[in-house]
JSON list of C-alpha atoms in Angstrom, two decimals:
[
{"chain": "A", "resi": 945, "resn": "LYS", "atom": "CA", "xyz": [-173.35, 70.96, -40.87]},
{"chain": "A", "resi": 946, "resn": "ASN", "atom": "CA", "xyz": [-175.06, 69.03, -38.04]},
{"chain": "A", "resi": 947, "resn": "ILE", "atom": "CA", "xyz": [-179.07, 69.07, -38.44]},
{"chain": "A", "resi": 948, "resn": "LEU", "atom": "CA", "xyz": [-181.28, 68.11, -35.39]},
{"chain": "A", "resi": 949, "resn": "VAL", "atom": "CA", "xyz": [-184.74, 67.15, -35.95]},
{"chain": "A", "resi": 950, "resn": "SER", "atom": "CA", "xyz": [-187.41, 66.97, -33.41]},
{"chain": "A", "resi": 951, "resn": "VAL", "atom": "CA", "xyz": [-190.40, 64.92, -33.91]},
{"chain": "A", "resi": 952, "resn": "PRO", "atom": "CA", "xyz": [-193.31, 65.22, -31.41]},
{"chain": "A", "resi": 953, "resn": "ASP", "atom": "CA", "xyz": [-194.34, 62.15, -29.46]},
{"chain": "A", "resi": 954, "resn": "SER", "atom": "CA", "xyz": [-197.17, 60.41, -31.15]},
{"chain": "A", "resi": 955, "resn": "PRO", "atom": "CA", "xyz": [-200.66, 61.37, -29.95]},
{"chain": "A", "resi": 956, "resn": "VAL", "atom": "CA", "xyz": [-201.61, 57.96, -29.16]},
{"chain": "A", "resi": 957, "resn": "GLN", "atom": "CA", "xyz": [-199.39, 55.73, -27.17]},
{"chain": "A", "resi": 958, "resn": "ASN", "atom": "CA", "xyz": [-199.46, 52.64, -25.36]},
{"chain": "A", "resi": 959, "resn": "LEU", "atom": "CA", "xyz": [-202.49, 51.33, -26.95]},
{"chain": "A", "resi": 960, "resn": "HIS", "atom": "CA", "xyz": [-204.46, 48.16, -25.68]},
{"chain": "A", "resi": 961, "resn": "GLY", "atom": "CA", "xyz": [-207.92, 47.01, -26.07]},
{"chain": "A", "resi": 962, "resn": "ALA", "atom": "CA", "xyz": [-210.21, 44.06, -24.69]},
{"chain": "A", "resi": 963, "resn": "LEU", "atom": "CA", "xyz": [-213.95, 42.94, -25.19]},
{"chain": "A", "resi": 964, "resn": "SER", "atom": "CA", "xyz": [-215.88, 42.45, -22.01]},
{"chain": "A", "resi": 965, "resn": "ASN", "atom": "CA", "xyz": [-219.66, 41.66, -22.08]},
{"chain": "A", "resi": 966, "resn": "ASP", "atom": "CA", "xyz": [-219.87, 42.58, -25.88]},
{"chain": "A", "resi": 967, "resn": "VAL", "atom": "CA", "xyz": [-218.37, 45.89, -25.07]},
{"chain": "A", "resi": 968, "resn": "TRP", "atom": "CA", "xyz": [-214.79, 46.66, -26.88]},
{"chain": "A", "resi": 969, "resn": "GLN", "atom": "CA", "xyz": [-212.90, 49.43, -25.05]},
{"chain": "A", "resi": 970, "resn": "VAL", "atom": "CA", "xyz": [-209.24, 50.63, -25.63]},
{"chain": "A", "resi": 971, "resn": "GLN", "atom": "CA", "xyz": [-206.84, 52.45, -23.31]},
{"chain": "A", "resi": 972, "resn": "PHE", "atom": "CA", "xyz": [-204.17, 54.52, -24.19]},
{"chain": "A", "resi": 973, "resn": "THR", "atom": "CA", "xyz": [-201.93, 57.24, -23.36]},
{"chain": "A", "resi": 974, "resn": "GLY", "atom": "CA", "xyz": [-203.20, 60.51, -24.91]},
{"chain": "A", "resi": 975, "resn": "ARG", "atom": "CA", "xyz": [-202.09, 64.16, -25.04]},
{"chain": "A", "resi": 976, "resn": "ALA", "atom": "CA", "xyz": [-203.76, 67.51, -24.19]},
{"chain": "A", "resi": 977, "resn": "ASN", "atom": "CA", "xyz": [-205.28, 69.59, -27.13]},
{"chain": "A", "resi": 978, "resn": "TRP", "atom": "CA", "xyz": [-206.24, 66.60, -29.33]},
{"chain": "A", "resi": 979, "resn": "LEU", "atom": "CA", "xyz": [-209.54, 64.90, -30.25]},
{"chain": "A", "resi": 980, "resn": "TYR", "atom": "CA", "xyz": [-210.08, 61.07, -30.09]},
{"chain": "A", "resi": 981, "resn": "THR", "atom": "CA", "xyz": [-212.69, 58.94, -31.66]},
{"chain": "A", "resi": 982, "resn": "LEU", "atom": "CA", "xyz": [-212.92, 55.28, -31.52]},
{"chain": "A", "resi": 983, "resn": "GLU", "atom": "CA", "xyz": [-213.76, 53.65, -35.14]},
{"chain": "A", "resi": 984, "resn": "ARG", "atom": "CA", "xyz": [-214.84, 50.31, -36.44]},
{"chain": "A", "resi": 985, "resn": "THR", "atom": "CA", "xyz": [-214.41, 48.38, -39.63]},
{"chain": "A", "resi": 986, "resn": "THR", "atom": "CA", "xyz": [-215.43, 45.06, -40.95]},
{"chain": "A", "resi": 987, "resn": "ASP", "atom": "CA", "xyz": [-213.59, 45.31, -44.14]},
{"chain": "A", "resi": 988, "resn": "LEU", "atom": "CA", "xyz": [-210.52, 47.81, -43.37]},
{"chain": "A", "resi": 989, "resn": "GLN", "atom": "CA", "xyz": [-212.02, 50.23, -45.89]},
{"chain": "A", "resi": 990, "resn": "SER", "atom": "CA", "xyz": [-214.91, 51.94, -44.61]},
{"chain": "A", "resi": 991, "resn": "TRP", "atom": "CA", "xyz": [-214.56, 53.01, -41.15]},
{"chain": "A", "resi": 992, "resn": "THR", "atom": "CA", "xyz": [-217.38, 54.22, -38.89]},
{"chain": "A", "resi": 993, "resn": "ASP", "atom": "CA", "xyz": [-217.36, 56.14, -35.88]},
{"chain": "A", "resi": 994, "resn": "VAL", "atom": "CA", "xyz": [-218.56, 54.34, -32.75]},
{"chain": "A", "resi": 995, "resn": "SER", "atom": "CA", "xyz": [-217.78, 57.33, -29.87]},
{"chain": "A", "resi": 996, "resn": "PRO", "atom": "CA", "xyz": [-218.17, 60.63, -29.94]},
{"chain": "A", "resi": 997, "resn": "ALA", "atom": "CA", "xyz": [-214.89, 62.82, -30.49]},
{"chain": "A", "resi": 998, "resn": "MET", "atom": "CA", "xyz": [-213.39, 62.93, -26.91]},
{"chain": "A", "resi": 999, "resn": "PRO", "atom": "CA", "xyz": [-211.07, 65.94, -25.61]},
{"chain": "A", "resi": 1000, "resn": "GLY", "atom": "CA", "xyz": [-207.68, 64.46, -24.86]},
{"chain": "A", "resi": 1001, "resn": "VAL", "atom": "CA", "xyz": [-205.73, 64.70, -21.91]},
{"chain": "A", "resi": 1002, "resn": "SER", "atom": "CA", "xyz": [-202.26, 64.30, -20.74]},
{"chain": "A", "resi": 1003, "resn": "GLY", "atom": "CA", "xyz": [-202.55, 60.68, -19.43]},
{"chain": "A", "resi": 1004, "resn": "SER", "atom": "CA", "xyz": [-204.69, 57.63, -19.50]},
{"chain": "A", "resi": 1005, "resn": "LEU", "atom": "CA", "xyz": [-207.90, 57.54, -21.77]},
{"chain": "A", "resi": 1006, "resn": "ALA", "atom": "CA", "xyz": [-210.52, 55.02, -22.42]},
{"chain": "A", "resi": 1007, "resn": "ILE", "atom": "CA", "xyz": [-212.98, 55.03, -25.19]},
{"chain": "A", "resi": 1008, "resn": "SER", "atom": "CA", "xyz": [-215.65, 52.29, -25.48]},
{"chain": "A", "resi": 1009, "resn": "ASP", "atom": "CA", "xyz": [-217.97, 50.84, -28.49]},
{"chain": "A", "resi": 1010, "resn": "PHE", "atom": "CA", "xyz": [-221.28, 50.28, -26.52]},
{"chain": "A", "resi": 1011, "resn": "ASN", "atom": "CA", "xyz": [-222.88, 49.31, -29.87]},
{"chain": "A", "resi": 1012, "resn": "GLY", "atom": "CA", "xyz": [-222.20, 45.63, -29.56]},
{"chain": "A", "resi": 1013, "resn": "VAL", "atom": "CA", "xyz": [-219.88, 43.76, -31.36]},
{"chain": "A", "resi": 1014, "resn": "THR", "atom": "CA", "xyz": [-221.24, 41.29, -33.88]},
{"chain": "A", "resi": 1015, "resn": "GLY", "atom": "CA", "xyz": [-218.80, 39.21, -36.07]},
{"chain": "A", "resi": 1016, "resn": "ASN", "atom": "CA", "xyz": [-215.40, 40.16, -36.80]},
{"chain": "A", "resi": 1017, "resn": "ALA", "atom": "CA", "xyz": [-214.42, 43.86, -36.39]},
{"chain": "A", "resi": 1018, "resn": "PHE", "atom": "CA", "xyz": [-211.30, 45.99, -36.12]},
{"chain": "A", "resi": 1019, "resn": "TYR", "atom": "CA", "xyz": [-210.99, 48.90, -34.35]},
{"chain": "A", "resi": 1020, "resn": "ARG", "atom": "CA", "xyz": [-208.72, 52.16, -34.48]},
{"chain": "A", "resi": 1021, "resn": "VAL", "atom": "CA", "xyz": [-208.52, 55.38, -32.43]},
{"chain": "A", "resi": 1022, "resn": "GLN", "atom": "CA", "xyz": [-208.69, 58.48, -34.74]},
{"chain": "A", "resi": 1023, "resn": "ALA", "atom": "CA", "xyz": [-206.63, 61.39, -33.16]},
{"chain": "A", "resi": 1024, "resn": "ALA", "atom": "CA", "xyz": [-207.08, 65.16, -34.70]},
{"chain": "A", "resi": 1025, "resn": "ARG", "atom": "CA", "xyz": [-206.21, 68.32, -33.97]},
{"chain": "A", "resi": 1026, "resn": "PRO", "atom": "CA", "xyz": [-209.21, 70.93, -33.13]}
]
């Protein structure tokens, strides 16, 4: 009566971000057959897309917010299956 459950790897791994010259950029390891969008919020309730959906590849990806950062902001990467 052994049961084996296999869970696939997360579609976003090794995520890190940095601000350089008022441009926020995240880098992460993605997966093929996923779409990735960078989102920003100031209140952790209303999220706004700051990048177009980017098709994933099996490897390193980078997405930037070229809209300029003013004040405090929080970011997340939205991963979706097409």
